[in-house]
C-alpha positions as a printed Julia matrix, in Angstrom:
137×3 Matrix{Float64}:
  0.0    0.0     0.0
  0.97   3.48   -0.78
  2.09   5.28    1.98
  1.61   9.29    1.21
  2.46  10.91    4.25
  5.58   8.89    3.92
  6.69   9.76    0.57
  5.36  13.81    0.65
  8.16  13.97    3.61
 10.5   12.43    1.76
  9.58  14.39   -1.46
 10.05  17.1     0.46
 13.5   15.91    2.13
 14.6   15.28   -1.24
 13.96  18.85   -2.17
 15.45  20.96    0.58
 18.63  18.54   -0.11
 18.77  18.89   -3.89
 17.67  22.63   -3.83
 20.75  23.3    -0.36
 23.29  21.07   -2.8
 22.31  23.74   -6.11
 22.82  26.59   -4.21
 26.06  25.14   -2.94
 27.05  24.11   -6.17
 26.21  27.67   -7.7
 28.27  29.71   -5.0
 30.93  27.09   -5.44
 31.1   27.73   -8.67
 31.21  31.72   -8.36
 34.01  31.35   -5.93
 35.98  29.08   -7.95
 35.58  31.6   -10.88
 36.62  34.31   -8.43
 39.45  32.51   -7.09
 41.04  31.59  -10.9
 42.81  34.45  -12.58
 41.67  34.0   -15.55
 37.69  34.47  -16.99
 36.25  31.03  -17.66
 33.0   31.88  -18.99
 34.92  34.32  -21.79
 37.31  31.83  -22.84
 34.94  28.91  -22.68
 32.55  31.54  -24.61
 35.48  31.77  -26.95
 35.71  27.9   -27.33
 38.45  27.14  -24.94
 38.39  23.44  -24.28
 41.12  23.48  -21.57
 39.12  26.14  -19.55
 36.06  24.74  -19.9
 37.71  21.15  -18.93
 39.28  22.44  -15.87
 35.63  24.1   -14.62
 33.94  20.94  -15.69
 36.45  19.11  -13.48
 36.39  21.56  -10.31
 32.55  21.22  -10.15
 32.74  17.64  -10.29
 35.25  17.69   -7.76
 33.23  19.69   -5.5
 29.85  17.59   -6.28
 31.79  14.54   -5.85
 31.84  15.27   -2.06
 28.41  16.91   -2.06
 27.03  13.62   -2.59
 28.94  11.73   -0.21
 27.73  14.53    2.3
 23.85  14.07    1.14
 24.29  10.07    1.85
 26.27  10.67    4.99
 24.73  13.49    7.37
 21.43  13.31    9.19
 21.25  17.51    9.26
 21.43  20.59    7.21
 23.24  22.14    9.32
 26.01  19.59    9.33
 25.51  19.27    5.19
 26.39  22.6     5.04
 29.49  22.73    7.06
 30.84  19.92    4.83
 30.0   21.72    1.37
 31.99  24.21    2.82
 34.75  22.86    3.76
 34.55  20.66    0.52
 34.63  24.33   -1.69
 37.58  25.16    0.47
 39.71  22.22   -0.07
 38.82  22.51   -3.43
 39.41  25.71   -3.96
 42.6   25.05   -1.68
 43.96  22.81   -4.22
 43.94  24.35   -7.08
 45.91  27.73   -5.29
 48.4   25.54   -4.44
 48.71  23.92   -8.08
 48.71  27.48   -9.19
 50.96  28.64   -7.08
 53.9   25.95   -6.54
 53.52  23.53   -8.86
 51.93  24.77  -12.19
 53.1   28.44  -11.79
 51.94  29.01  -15.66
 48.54  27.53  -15.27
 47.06  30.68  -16.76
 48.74  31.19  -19.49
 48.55  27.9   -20.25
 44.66  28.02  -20.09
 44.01  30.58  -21.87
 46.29  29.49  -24.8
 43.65  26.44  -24.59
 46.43  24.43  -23.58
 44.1   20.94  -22.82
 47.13  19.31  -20.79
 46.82  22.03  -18.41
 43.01  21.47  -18.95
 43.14  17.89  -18.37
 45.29  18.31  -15.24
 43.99  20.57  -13.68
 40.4   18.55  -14.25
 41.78  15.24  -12.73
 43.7   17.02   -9.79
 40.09  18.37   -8.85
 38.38  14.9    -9.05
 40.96  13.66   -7.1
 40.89  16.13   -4.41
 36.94  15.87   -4.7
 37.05  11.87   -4.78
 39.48  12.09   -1.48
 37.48  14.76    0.0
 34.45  12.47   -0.04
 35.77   9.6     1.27
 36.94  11.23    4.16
 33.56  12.42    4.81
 32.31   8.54    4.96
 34.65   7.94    8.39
């Protein structure tokens, strides 16, 4: 039998997680852009694989943990405090490959250079795929 006082509060579970792990996503996202010194939405406007590769891998690397969070918390309170600390690391991780060990990143971006694209892509699911398991213990 059909239980719908059962599955309209977990309908509406469902929603206030999907809808708190959007917005997440979305400020992530802004951040990320912030954080990078060069303009991803004009170069991947302009066709720039690498850039475009190296956003696509970011918010994968952020959602990555996002979902482990959703399946792992029993609050939206403590949700939130691991999306944000997810968005840090990430964000974390990429400074430091900007900074010490891929000192051209940018330029190498926005030549379109897809190595740089590519690595910078799998270093983020890598951080993200880390990230999230830690969240499991």
């Amino acid at each position: 039998m059909f239980d719908l006082y059962g599955f309209t509060a977990s309908a509406l579970a469902f929603l206030v997680a999907f809808v708190a792990a959007g917005l997440f996503t979305v400020i992530f996202k802004v951040l990320y852009q912030w954080a990078t010194p060069y303009n991803e939405a004009k170069l991947i406007r302009e066709g720039n694989t690498a850039a475009a590769l190296a956003l696509g891998g970011a918010l994968l690397g952020y959602v990555i943990p996002l979902a482990s969070a959703l399946s792992h918390t029993i609050s939206l309170i403590e949700f939130c405090a691991w999306a944000a600390l997810a968005g840090v690391i990430q964000i974390a991780a990429f400074t430091l490959i900007r900074m010490i060990v891929m000192k051209d990143v940018t330029a190498r971006i926005e030549r379109g250079e897809m190595a740089a694209g590519v690595y910078l892509a799998s270093i983020s699911l890598a951080v993200g795929m880390l990230n999230a398991a830690c969240m499991t213990s």
